[in-house]
Amino acid sequence: MYIKTNSIELFYEKTGRGEPIILLHGNGEDHHIFDVLTTKLVKSHTVYAIDSRGHGKSSKTKVLNYSEMMEDIASFIRGQKIERPILYGFSDGGIIGLLMTIKYPDILSKLIISGANLSPSGIKKKWLLLLKVSYFFTRGSKIKLMLTQPDIKVSDLSKITTPTVVLAGSNEFCTDEHTRLIAAHIPGSKLEILAGENHASYVLNNEKLYEILIPYL
């Protein structure tokens, strides 16, 4: 299904019944990374799996900006009249979730993020180097987004009043110190470091993700 918001069209799939939960994918992906998770969540939740702007079947844009991507989802929630959903965001989706709860503290009932960062400085040096090389050859807008954004201040995290869970693999894309910094500055947040997992190993159509999330839902 499509909904027009902020002068673009967002594609989303709505399935299941029960407490609403929004699923937001990472950079260069689409909602299909949650297909396995969705088949399990639909038994207890109304699931909204969304393609972010510039991804999947949503409108293409020349420039990507996390703030605009966040406003798209906030507008989607208001437009669909979804009453304080849970939001699970992976990577870029987690960044969007952080920005949303900072600006709109009452819009979500709970935020769960995994593999998110506050700025490119939180990314491990080897991955930053690979991104820079890739951007040199492709000039891709999605890679540029990761190299230049976000710019979330640590002090802004203290504004988050939404119950928050911070997840990350022990072999993350971001440094362990950065993940712990995020959790330490969100009041009352819970932190779980997943042993043996990397940035995406437990997320991309993996049954582990449901087992990880369900205690927090």
C-alpha atoms as one frame of an Amber mdcrd trajectory, in Angstrom:
protein
   0.000   0.000   0.000   1.029   3.607  -0.512   0.483   6.762   1.503   1.439
  10.264   0.402   3.404  12.180   3.012   5.776  15.142   2.838   5.400  15.308
  -0.965   6.517  11.699  -1.465   4.869   8.288  -1.461   5.789   5.747   1.194
   5.175   2.081   0.526   4.159  -0.086   3.457   2.588  -3.414   4.307   0.071
  -3.690   7.131  -0.624  -7.139   8.567  -1.884  -8.746  11.755  -3.999  -7.541
  14.650  -3.167  -6.218  18.076  -0.755  -3.672  19.512   0.779  -1.635  16.658
   4.476  -1.980  15.847   6.431  -0.195  13.117   9.452  -1.888  11.546  12.137
   0.268   9.917  14.942  -1.257   7.848  18.536  -0.138   7.380  20.488   1.573
   4.610  20.044   0.077   1.153  17.361  -2.386   2.264  13.571  -2.525   2.292
  10.789  -3.929   4.465  11.370  -7.468   3.197  14.274  -7.922   5.640  11.527
  -8.345   8.244   9.442 -10.969   6.415  10.362 -13.740   8.871   9.850 -11.469
  11.887   6.495 -10.301  10.568   5.112 -13.842  10.222   5.608 -14.242  13.962
   4.567 -10.771  15.113   1.223 -10.822  13.295  -0.127 -13.261  15.870  -0.040
 -10.566  18.545   0.593  -7.228  16.788  -0.555  -5.032  13.936   2.655  -4.765
  11.931   3.512  -1.788   9.728   6.602  -2.637   7.663   7.669   0.486   5.776
  10.082   1.277   2.950  11.949   4.485   3.818  12.138   7.211   1.168  14.698
   6.349  -1.499  14.342   2.640  -0.675  12.212  -0.237  -1.914   8.970   0.867
  -3.527   8.862   4.287  -1.869   9.606   7.468  -3.827  13.156   7.943  -5.030
  14.938  11.132  -3.994  18.253  12.587  -5.152  19.294  13.524  -1.630  18.672
  11.603   1.577  18.441  13.197   4.993  17.698  11.409   8.268  15.596  14.308
   9.539  13.315  14.137   6.501  13.129  10.359   6.765  12.095  10.752  10.388
   9.410  13.302   9.518   8.062  10.857   6.919   7.489   8.226   9.592   6.062
  10.701  12.107   3.657  11.907   9.428   2.798   8.293   8.584   1.903   7.591
  12.222  -0.307  10.666  12.393  -1.872  10.024   8.982  -2.756   6.435   9.828
  -3.974   7.513  13.281  -1.757   4.928  14.958  -1.962   5.387  18.703   1.536
   5.348  20.241   3.034   2.358  18.409   6.184   0.477  19.303   8.986   1.189
  16.842  11.784  -1.242  16.065  14.504   0.311  13.939  17.562  -1.439  12.548
  20.621   0.698  11.709  19.184   3.672   9.752  15.803   2.746  11.204  17.261
   3.060  14.691  18.670   6.481  13.888  15.226   7.554  12.682  13.737   6.242
  15.923  16.172   8.228  18.049  15.485  11.433  16.134  11.743  10.863  16.460
  11.706  10.318  20.205  13.939  13.357  20.728  11.595  15.633  18.750   8.256
  13.943  19.478   8.532  12.448  22.978   4.926  11.194  23.125   4.576   9.657
  19.657   5.788   6.139  20.548   5.015   3.795  23.425   8.422   2.101  23.133
  11.561   2.356  21.028  13.842  -0.589  20.242  16.947   0.134  18.190  19.783
  -2.048  16.978  23.065  -1.124  15.322  22.362   2.617  15.454  24.865   5.459
  15.751  24.801   9.144  16.687  27.323  10.228  14.062  29.731   8.713  11.529
  32.446   8.907  14.190  30.741   5.998  15.942  31.476   3.670  13.017  34.566
   1.472  13.243  37.485   2.820  11.208  37.704  -0.165   8.858  34.055   0.219
   7.873  34.405   3.984   7.452  37.302   3.386   5.084  35.277   0.908   3.037
  32.382   3.373   2.850  34.693   6.145   1.664  36.185   3.922  -1.045  32.724
   2.836  -2.147  31.507   6.430  -2.296  34.563   7.470  -4.320  33.554   5.030
  -7.067  29.745   5.208  -6.873  28.831   8.668  -5.497  25.763   6.920  -4.089
  23.343   8.995  -2.035  22.816   6.184   0.487  26.542   5.881   1.176  26.892
   9.670   1.404  24.145   9.643   4.022  26.149   7.249   6.189  29.356   9.258
   5.765  27.871  12.647   6.617  24.976  11.932   8.991  23.468  11.721  11.561
  24.548  14.473  13.933  22.776  13.605  17.166  24.216  15.302  20.223  24.769
  13.153  23.308  22.963  15.838  25.304  19.863  15.346  23.124  19.537  11.746
  24.312  18.572  12.983  27.761  15.382  14.396  26.208  14.132  10.886  25.413
  11.370   9.848  27.784  10.136   6.910  25.698  11.089   3.506  27.178  14.060
   2.485  25.037  15.991  -0.715  24.367  19.437  -0.524  22.758  20.630  -3.671
  20.965  23.912  -4.382  19.215  26.003  -7.338  18.150  29.314  -7.933  19.884
  30.953  -7.628  16.425  29.107  -4.455  15.465  29.515  -1.978  12.631  29.798
   0.671  15.334  32.245   0.606  18.222  31.160  -1.028  21.456  31.964   2.214
  23.300  29.614   4.143  21.026  26.711   1.763  21.617  27.243   1.908  25.363
  27.417   5.706  25.188  23.977   5.804  23.570  22.417   3.552  26.197  24.114
   5.360  29.083  22.622   8.722  28.114  19.024   7.646  27.441  17.259   7.780
  30.825  16.167   4.329  31.983  17.183   2.552  28.784  18.061  -1.140  28.614
  21.196  -2.361  26.825  21.750  -5.822  25.368  24.959  -6.784  23.578  24.367
  -9.956  21.546  27.357 -12.272  21.794  28.776 -13.518  18.498  26.479 -11.385
  16.336  27.552  -8.746  13.853  25.644  -5.724  12.588  23.033  -7.640  10.618
  23.486 -11.356  11.376  20.528 -11.599  13.748  18.286  -9.196  11.829  18.004
 -10.050   8.125  15.145 -12.555   7.949  16.519 -14.382  10.950  14.235 -16.127
  13.439  16.580 -15.026  16.218  15.251 -11.493  15.949  11.784 -12.438  17.165
  13.225 -14.268  20.172  15.407 -11.246  20.961  12.566  -8.735  20.666   9.707
 -10.603  22.311  10.826 -10.069  25.955  10.769  -6.318  25.301   7.377  -6.299
  23.600
